[in-house]
mmCIF file of C-alpha atoms in Angstrom:
data_model
loop_
_atom_site.group_PDB
_atom_site.id
_atom_site.type_symbol
_atom_site.label_atom_id
_atom_site.label_comp_id
_atom_site.label_asym_id
_atom_site.label_seq_id
_atom_site.Cartn_x
_atom_site.Cartn_y
_atom_site.Cartn_z
ATOM 1 C CA MET A 1 48.612 -59.356 -110.561
ATOM 2 C CA TYR A 2 48.101 -56.707 -113.151
ATOM 3 C CA LYS A 3 49.513 -53.183 -113.258
ATOM 4 C CA ASP A 4 47.154 -50.175 -113.931
ATOM 5 C CA ILE A 5 48.924 -47.815 -116.286
ATOM 6 C CA HIS A 6 46.448 -45.149 -115.710
ATOM 7 C CA SER A 7 46.839 -45.004 -111.814
ATOM 8 C CA GLU A 8 48.541 -41.571 -111.634
ATOM 9 C CA HIS A 9 45.935 -39.924 -114.032
ATOM 10 C CA SER A 10 43.139 -41.423 -111.936
ATOM 11 C CA ASP A 11 44.425 -40.236 -108.690
ATOM 12 C CA HIS A 12 44.944 -36.777 -109.940
ATOM 13 C CA GLY A 13 41.495 -36.685 -111.659
ATOM 14 C CA ALA A 14 39.838 -37.779 -108.400
ATOM 15 C CA CYS A 15 41.775 -35.168 -106.459
ATOM 16 C CA ALA A 16 41.035 -32.419 -108.667
ATOM 17 C CA PHE A 17 37.368 -33.173 -108.205
ATOM 18 C CA MET A 18 37.741 -33.104 -104.422
ATOM 19 C CA MET A 19 39.626 -29.820 -104.437
ATOM 20 C CA GLN A 20 36.788 -27.942 -105.951
ATOM 21 C CA ASP A 21 35.053 -25.493 -103.836
ATOM 22 C CA THR A 22 37.697 -25.725 -101.187
ATOM 23 C CA GLY A 23 38.930 -22.187 -100.501
ATOM 24 C CA ASP A 24 41.971 -23.071 -98.463
ATOM 25 C CA ALA A 25 43.316 -25.703 -100.805
ATOM 26 C CA GLU A 26 46.806 -24.057 -100.889
ATOM 27 C CA SER A 27 47.023 -24.111 -96.970
ATOM 28 C CA PRO A 28 50.368 -25.857 -96.028
ATOM 29 C CA SER A 29 48.604 -27.173 -92.805
ATOM 30 C CA MET A 30 46.500 -30.291 -93.432
ATOM 31 C CA ASP A 31 45.307 -30.425 -89.857
ATOM 32 C CA SER A 32 43.956 -26.984 -90.287
ATOM 33 C CA ARG A 33 42.205 -27.812 -93.543
ATOM 34 C CA SER A 34 40.528 -30.770 -91.801
ATOM 35 C CA GLU A 35 39.050 -28.493 -89.106
ATOM 36 C CA GLY A 36 37.259 -26.280 -91.665
ATOM 37 C CA ILE A 37 35.902 -29.178 -94.102
ATOM 38 C CA PRO A 38 32.183 -29.600 -93.865
ATOM 39 C CA VAL A 39 31.309 -33.276 -92.927
ATOM 40 C CA ASN A 40 29.193 -33.928 -96.033
ATOM 41 C CA LYS A 41 32.031 -32.796 -98.386
ATOM 42 C CA GLN A 42 34.502 -35.056 -96.452
ATOM 43 C CA TRP A 43 32.144 -38.025 -97.027
ATOM 44 C CA LYS A 44 31.920 -37.035 -100.641
ATOM 45 C CA ASP A 45 35.614 -36.767 -101.167
ATOM 46 C CA ALA A 46 36.308 -40.088 -99.243
ATOM 47 C CA TRP A 47 33.693 -41.844 -101.411
ATOM 48 C CA MET A 48 35.309 -40.411 -104.665
ATOM 49 C CA LEU A 49 38.533 -42.045 -103.549
ATOM 50 C CA VAL A 50 36.846 -45.364 -102.935
ATOM 51 C CA LYS A 51 35.225 -45.301 -106.310
ATOM 52 C CA THR A 52 38.420 -44.333 -107.955
ATOM 53 C CA ASP A 53 40.157 -47.500 -106.460
ATOM 54 C CA LEU A 54 37.205 -49.765 -107.275
ATOM 55 C CA ILE A 55 37.388 -48.632 -110.869
ATOM 56 C CA ARG A 56 41.146 -48.801 -111.194
ATOM 57 C CA PHE A 57 41.361 -52.232 -109.545
ATOM 58 C CA LYS A 58 38.131 -53.726 -110.992
ATOM 59 C CA TRP A 59 39.862 -57.059 -111.947
ATOM 60 C CA GLY A 60 41.190 -57.272 -108.379
ATOM 61 C CA VAL A 61 37.767 -56.748 -107.100
ATOM 62 C CA LEU A 62 36.395 -59.495 -109.225
ATOM 63 C CA PHE A 63 39.253 -62.004 -108.369
ATOM 64 C CA THR A 64 38.608 -61.278 -104.699
ATOM 65 C CA LEU A 65 34.765 -62.061 -105.006
ATOM 66 C CA LEU A 66 35.791 -65.349 -106.801
ATOM 67 C CA PHE A 67 38.197 -66.091 -103.953
ATOM 68 C CA SER A 68 35.639 -65.382 -101.437
ATOM 69 C CA GLY A 69 33.307 -67.934 -103.105
ATOM 70 C CA TYR A 70 36.132 -70.577 -103.206
ATOM 71 C CA MET A 71 36.855 -69.919 -99.374
ATOM 72 C CA GLY A 72 33.079 -70.263 -98.568
ATOM 73 C CA ALA A 73 32.923 -73.541 -100.450
ATOM 74 C CA ILE A 74 36.173 -75.015 -98.960
ATOM 75 C CA SER A 75 35.315 -73.931 -95.420
ATOM 76 C CA THR A 76 31.749 -75.471 -95.766
ATOM 77 C CA LEU A 77 33.311 -78.993 -96.091
ATOM 78 C CA MET A 78 35.033 -78.631 -92.701
ATOM 79 C CA LEU A 79 31.833 -77.030 -91.263
ATOM 80 C CA ASN A 80 29.760 -80.004 -92.452
ATOM 81 C CA GLY A 81 32.218 -82.326 -90.785
ATOM 82 C CA LEU A 82 31.873 -80.634 -87.422
ATOM 83 C CA LEU A 83 28.119 -80.199 -87.544
ATOM 84 C CA LYS A 84 27.415 -83.951 -88.196
ATOM 85 C CA PRO A 85 24.986 -85.229 -85.545
ATOM 86 C CA ASN A 86 27.231 -88.258 -84.811
ATOM 87 C CA GLN A 87 30.314 -86.086 -84.729
ATOM 88 C CA GLU A 88 32.167 -88.706 -86.696
ATOM 89 C CA GLY A 89 33.893 -85.921 -88.712
ATOM 90 C CA ASP A 90 35.047 -84.102 -85.575
ATOM 91 C CA THR A 91 38.715 -84.532 -84.839
ATOM 92 C CA LEU A 92 41.322 -82.530 -83.090
ATOM 93 C CA VAL A 93 43.131 -81.636 -86.282
ATOM 94 C CA LEU A 94 39.896 -80.656 -88.039
ATOM 95 C CA ARG A 95 39.029 -78.369 -85.105
ATOM 96 C CA VAL A 96 42.353 -76.639 -85.316
ATOM 97 C CA VAL A 97 42.238 -76.213 -89.039
ATOM 98 C CA PHE A 98 38.664 -75.139 -88.928
ATOM 99 C CA ASP A 99 39.434 -72.311 -86.469
ATOM 100 C CA LEU A 100 42.628 -71.273 -88.421
ATOM 101 C CA VAL A 101 40.948 -70.998 -91.718
ATOM 102 C CA TYR A 102 37.956 -69.064 -90.342
ATOM 103 C CA LEU A 103 39.830 -66.741 -87.967
ATOM 104 C CA ILE A 104 42.694 -65.921 -90.091
ATOM 105 C CA ALA A 105 40.703 -65.823 -93.505
ATOM 106 C CA LEU A 106 37.662 -63.914 -92.528
ATOM 107 C CA PRO A 107 39.398 -60.536 -91.510
ATOM 108 C CA ASN A 108 41.058 -60.658 -95.031
ATOM 109 C CA LEU A 109 37.626 -60.443 -96.601
ATOM 110 C CA GLY A 110 37.938 -56.737 -95.632
ATOM 111 C CA PHE A 111 40.038 -55.684 -98.608
ATOM 112 C CA PHE A 112 40.170 -56.263 -102.406
ATOM 113 C CA PHE A 113 43.401 -57.570 -104.152
ATOM 114 C CA SER A 114 44.939 -54.808 -105.963
ATOM 115 C CA ARG A 115 48.490 -53.644 -107.110
ATOM 116 C CA ARG A 116 48.669 -51.518 -103.944
ATOM 117 C CA SER A 117 47.789 -54.485 -101.589
ATOM 118 C CA THR A 118 49.807 -57.178 -103.289
ATOM 119 C CA ARG A 119 52.983 -55.172 -103.764
ATOM 120 C CA TYR A 120 52.888 -53.662 -100.241
ATOM 121 C CA LEU A 121 56.000 -55.469 -98.980
ATOM 122 C CA GLN A 122 58.119 -54.789 -102.138
ATOM 123 C CA GLU A 123 57.130 -51.114 -102.636
ATOM 124 C CA ASP A 124 55.771 -49.936 -99.331
ATOM 125 C CA SER A 125 52.754 -48.980 -101.449
ATOM 126 C CA TYR A 126 50.549 -47.640 -98.660
ATOM 127 C CA THR A 127 53.149 -45.204 -97.582
ATOM 128 C CA LYS A 128 53.517 -43.989 -101.057
ATOM 129 C CA TRP A 129 49.646 -43.597 -101.334
ATOM 130 C CA ILE A 130 49.392 -41.563 -98.205
ATOM 131 C CA ARG A 131 52.359 -39.422 -99.188
ATOM 132 C CA LYS A 132 50.627 -38.645 -102.528
ATOM 133 C CA LEU A 133 47.349 -37.941 -101.130
ATOM 134 C CA ARG A 134 48.802 -35.521 -98.367
ATOM 135 C CA ILE A 135 50.739 -33.654 -100.948
ATOM 136 C CA LEU A 136 47.818 -32.990 -103.144
ATOM 137 C CA PRO A 137 46.701 -32.074 -100.416
ATOM 138 C CA ILE A 138 43.923 -34.311 -99.008
ATOM 139 C CA ASP A 139 43.260 -34.076 -95.190
ATOM 140 C CA ALA A 140 43.939 -37.006 -92.849
ATOM 141 C CA GLY A 141 40.285 -37.330 -91.872
ATOM 142 C CA THR A 142 39.164 -37.984 -95.645
ATOM 143 C CA ILE A 143 41.994 -40.490 -96.044
ATOM 144 C CA ALA A 144 40.930 -42.330 -92.958
ATOM 145 C CA LEU A 145 37.293 -42.273 -93.787
ATOM 146 C CA SER A 146 37.904 -43.525 -97.326
ATOM 147 C CA ARG A 147 39.874 -46.386 -96.004
ATOM 148 C CA TYR A 148 36.864 -47.529 -93.718
ATOM 149 C CA MET A 149 34.565 -46.936 -96.492
ATOM 150 C CA MET A 150 36.590 -49.347 -98.718
ATOM 151 C CA LEU A 151 36.533 -51.784 -95.616
ATOM 152 C CA ALA A 152 32.798 -51.671 -95.449
ATOM 153 C CA VAL A 153 32.277 -52.187 -99.283
ATOM 154 C CA ALA A 154 34.698 -55.097 -99.181
ATOM 155 C CA PHE A 155 33.164 -56.726 -96.195
ATOM 156 C CA VAL A 156 29.590 -56.379 -97.561
ATOM 157 C CA LEU A 157 30.362 -57.842 -100.960
ATOM 158 C CA ASN A 158 32.932 -60.518 -99.834
ATOM 159 C CA MET A 159 30.829 -61.672 -96.859
ATOM 160 C CA THR A 160 27.715 -61.821 -98.929
ATOM 161 C CA VAL A 161 29.468 -64.168 -101.357
ATOM 162 C CA PHE A 162 31.137 -66.271 -98.587
ATOM 163 C CA PHE A 163 28.016 -66.861 -96.560
ATOM 164 C CA THR A 164 25.809 -67.376 -99.715
ATOM 165 C CA PHE A 165 28.096 -70.295 -100.659
ATOM 166 C CA GLN A 166 27.921 -71.646 -97.254
ATOM 167 C CA LEU A 167 24.239 -71.621 -97.081
ATOM 168 C CA MET A 168 23.921 -73.149 -100.461
ATOM 169 C CA LEU A 169 26.386 -76.107 -99.706
ATOM 170 C CA SER A 170 25.606 -76.786 -96.056
ATOM 171 C CA ASP A 171 22.438 -78.737 -95.332
ATOM 172 C CA SER A 172 23.510 -78.852 -91.657
ATOM 173 C CA LEU A 173 23.737 -75.280 -91.397
ATOM 174 C CA ARG A 174 20.371 -74.514 -92.830
ATOM 175 C CA SER A 175 18.658 -77.259 -90.795
ATOM 176 C CA ALA A 176 20.423 -76.531 -87.425
ATOM 177 C CA PHE A 177 19.867 -72.712 -87.558
ATOM 178 C CA SER A 178 16.829 -70.482 -87.659
ATOM 179 C CA PRO A 179 16.975 -67.361 -89.881
ATOM 180 C CA LEU A 180 17.564 -65.243 -86.917
ATOM 181 C CA SER A 181 20.425 -67.403 -85.674
ATOM 182 C CA LEU A 182 22.043 -67.214 -89.187
ATOM 183 C CA ILE A 183 21.927 -63.478 -89.020
ATOM 184 C CA ALA A 184 23.493 -63.516 -85.704
ATOM 185 C CA TYR A 185 26.157 -65.949 -86.907
ATOM 186 C CA VAL A 186 26.975 -63.556 -89.833
ATOM 187 C CA LEU A 187 26.919 -60.562 -87.532
ATOM 188 C CA VAL A 188 29.213 -62.198 -84.801
ATOM 189 C CA LEU A 189 31.814 -63.249 -87.409
ATOM 190 C CA THR A 190 31.658 -59.890 -89.159
ATOM 191 C CA ALA A 191 32.200 -57.998 -85.939
ATOM 192 C CA TYR A 192 35.300 -60.207 -85.179
ATOM 193 C CA SER A 193 36.651 -59.732 -88.731
ATOM 194 C CA ILE A 194 36.233 -55.968 -88.494
ATOM 195 C CA VAL A 195 38.011 -55.727 -85.172
ATOM 196 C CA VAL A 196 40.987 -57.734 -86.458
ATOM 197 C CA GLN A 197 40.984 -55.711 -89.751
ATOM 198 C CA THR A 198 40.913 -52.399 -87.793
ATOM 199 C CA ILE A 199 44.124 -53.488 -86.069
ATOM 200 C CA TYR A 200 45.544 -54.263 -89.371
ATOM 201 C CA ILE A 201 44.769 -50.968 -90.781
ATOM 202 C CA GLN A 202 46.495 -49.084 -87.991
ATOM 203 C CA PHE A 203 49.850 -50.763 -88.860
ATOM 204 C CA GLU A 204 48.969 -50.635 -92.652
ATOM 205 C CA LEU A 205 48.694 -46.897 -92.644
ATOM 206 C CA GLY A 206 50.837 -46.013 -89.542
ATOM 207 C CA ARG A 207 53.870 -48.240 -90.148
ATOM 208 C CA HIS A 208 56.189 -49.241 -92.912
ATOM 209 C CA ALA A 209 55.850 -52.578 -94.638
ATOM 210 C CA GLY A 210 58.172 -54.403 -92.290
ATOM 211 C CA GLY A 211 56.094 -53.421 -89.244
ATOM 212 C CA TYR A 212 52.777 -54.545 -90.821
ATOM 213 C CA LEU A 213 54.398 -57.837 -91.814
ATOM 214 C CA ARG A 214 55.475 -58.401 -88.039
ATOM 215 C CA LEU A 215 51.943 -57.763 -87.013
ATOM 216 C CA VAL A 216 50.562 -60.207 -89.379
ATOM 217 C CA PHE A 217 52.903 -63.131 -88.145
ATOM 218 C CA ILE A 218 52.050 -62.220 -84.524
ATOM 219 C CA VAL A 219 48.321 -62.358 -85.306
ATOM 220 C CA ILE A 220 48.732 -65.750 -86.963
ATOM 221 C CA PHE A 221 50.756 -67.046 -84.118
ATOM 222 C CA VAL A 222 48.270 -65.905 -81.486
ATOM 223 C CA ILE A 223 45.314 -67.509 -83.364
ATOM 224 C CA LEU A 224 47.377 -70.761 -83.874
ATOM 225 C CA ALA A 225 48.208 -70.933 -80.277
ATOM 226 C CA LEU A 226 44.743 -70.301 -79.146
ATOM 227 C CA SER A 227 43.274 -72.876 -81.577
ATOM 228 C CA VAL A 228 45.589 -75.639 -80.408
ATOM 229 C CA ILE A 229 44.942 -74.873 -76.818
ATOM 230 C CA VAL A 230 41.230 -74.785 -77.250
ATOM 231 C CA ALA A 231 41.144 -78.002 -79.353
ATOM 232 C CA LEU A 232 43.495 -79.868 -76.887
ATOM 233 C CA SER A 233 40.745 -78.795 -74.185
ATOM 234 C CA GLY A 234 38.159 -80.587 -76.437
ATOM 235 C CA GLY A 235 36.614 -77.364 -77.786
ATOM 236 C CA SER A 236 36.696 -75.062 -80.781
ATOM 237 C CA MET A 237 36.529 -71.196 -80.989
ATOM 238 C CA MET A 238 34.422 -71.377 -84.093
ATOM 239 C CA LEU A 239 31.950 -73.969 -82.562
ATOM 240 C CA ALA A 240 31.666 -71.556 -79.648
ATOM 241 C CA PHE A 241 30.692 -68.853 -82.034
ATOM 242 C CA LEU A 242 28.159 -71.131 -83.702
ATOM 243 C CA TYR A 243 26.739 -72.131 -80.295
ATOM 244 C CA ILE A 244 26.237 -68.543 -79.140
ATOM 245 C CA ALA A 245 24.644 -67.448 -82.313
ATOM 246 C CA LYS A 246 22.359 -70.425 -82.411
ATOM 247 C CA HIS A 247 21.138 -70.395 -78.768
ATOM 248 C CA TYR A 248 21.491 -66.622 -78.140
ATOM 249 C CA PRO A 249 20.726 -64.865 -81.481
ATOM 250 C CA TRP A 250 19.275 -61.576 -80.145
ATOM 251 C CA ILE A 251 21.787 -60.981 -77.494
ATOM 252 C CA SER A 252 24.732 -62.059 -79.757
ATOM 253 C CA GLY A 253 23.462 -60.169 -82.829
ATOM 254 C CA LEU A 254 22.997 -56.890 -80.966
ATOM 255 C CA ILE A 255 26.285 -57.108 -79.261
ATOM 256 C CA ALA A 256 27.996 -57.894 -82.579
ATOM 257 C CA ALA A 257 26.145 -54.957 -84.279
ATOM 258 C CA GLY A 258 27.171 -52.569 -81.391
ATOM 259 C CA VAL A 259 30.912 -53.802 -81.573
ATOM 260 C CA THR A 260 30.914 -53.282 -85.403
ATOM 261 C CA VAL A 261 29.527 -49.528 -85.091
ATOM 262 C CA GLN A 262 31.899 -48.749 -82.195
ATOM 263 C CA THR A 263 34.819 -50.204 -84.000
ATOM 264 C CA PHE A 264 34.122 -48.086 -87.100
ATOM 265 C CA VAL A 265 33.709 -44.883 -85.039
ATOM 266 C CA ILE A 266 36.863 -45.477 -82.888
ATOM 267 C CA GLY A 267 38.843 -46.898 -85.771
ATOM 268 C CA ILE A 268 38.167 -43.862 -88.058
ATOM 269 C CA ALA A 269 39.271 -41.513 -85.199
ATOM 270 C CA VAL A 270 42.407 -43.406 -84.336
ATOM 271 C CA THR A 271 43.429 -43.857 -87.924
ATOM 272 C CA ARG A 272 42.914 -40.182 -88.660
ATOM 273 C CA ASN A 273 45.381 -39.330 -85.863
ATOM 274 C CA THR A 274 47.735 -42.084 -87.045
ATOM 275 C CA ILE A 275 47.940 -40.480 -90.483
ATOM 276 C CA ARG A 276 48.401 -37.131 -89.110
ATOM 277 C CA ASN A 277 51.359 -38.166 -86.954
ATOM 278 C CA ARG A 278 52.810 -40.581 -89.664
ATOM 279 C CA ASP A 279 56.484 -40.090 -90.625
ATOM 280 C CA LEU A 280 56.373 -40.515 -94.181
ATOM 281 C CA GLY A 281 60.135 -40.329 -94.563
#
């Protein structure tokens, strides 16, 4: 990936903007600052962090969108094979691979490629990022909120590209699903992805790089094991999602939307406490 030579200047510029109109900027206690910050200012500051990263890592954002389109096209080939009326494309191996590609790849649409994300293992970059923001100082609530704002932006853009490619390339999907079922399909997969990505965020911001890597391997192992077990039983987790979205669009869509909202609310609160208690040594 690329290296942004202006990263330090961008961070300090954004943080200088956020420290305006903050009377207690020199307070040594970040937690006490968090208590006195108006909600609208915290949202404004968090969005400033997000915009700064989007500008800094603009080429990473573009590459991520292209990758989302590629994944949408590749996954559609497997999807078409499983949705054929005569099921001639349905094999045990295809069902396992189909589940793995979807259930592992979709949560990763919740971030953009950047120097910070791609060099996480080598440099423990998220720990350095939090340490820098806390020294400036920026409160834990603003940092947590900005991370979930970035998550929301990434999912909206990447999921839009991913599912647009699927709809364009899959006649089976367009013919078998009503517009309402397609919306439910997107909402269900988005809810799943946000739940998994929220777990990732807790380790991303709450642990050093080694702990995060272990979590990734655990998640992949669990998904692989479940995919094989379900496939050997003659089923597929992704086909189950498709069936639920197709036949119960209202219920599945509403539940998925509720899960998404609650995950954001709980995730922000938990992440805020995680950052406050984080050992940055």
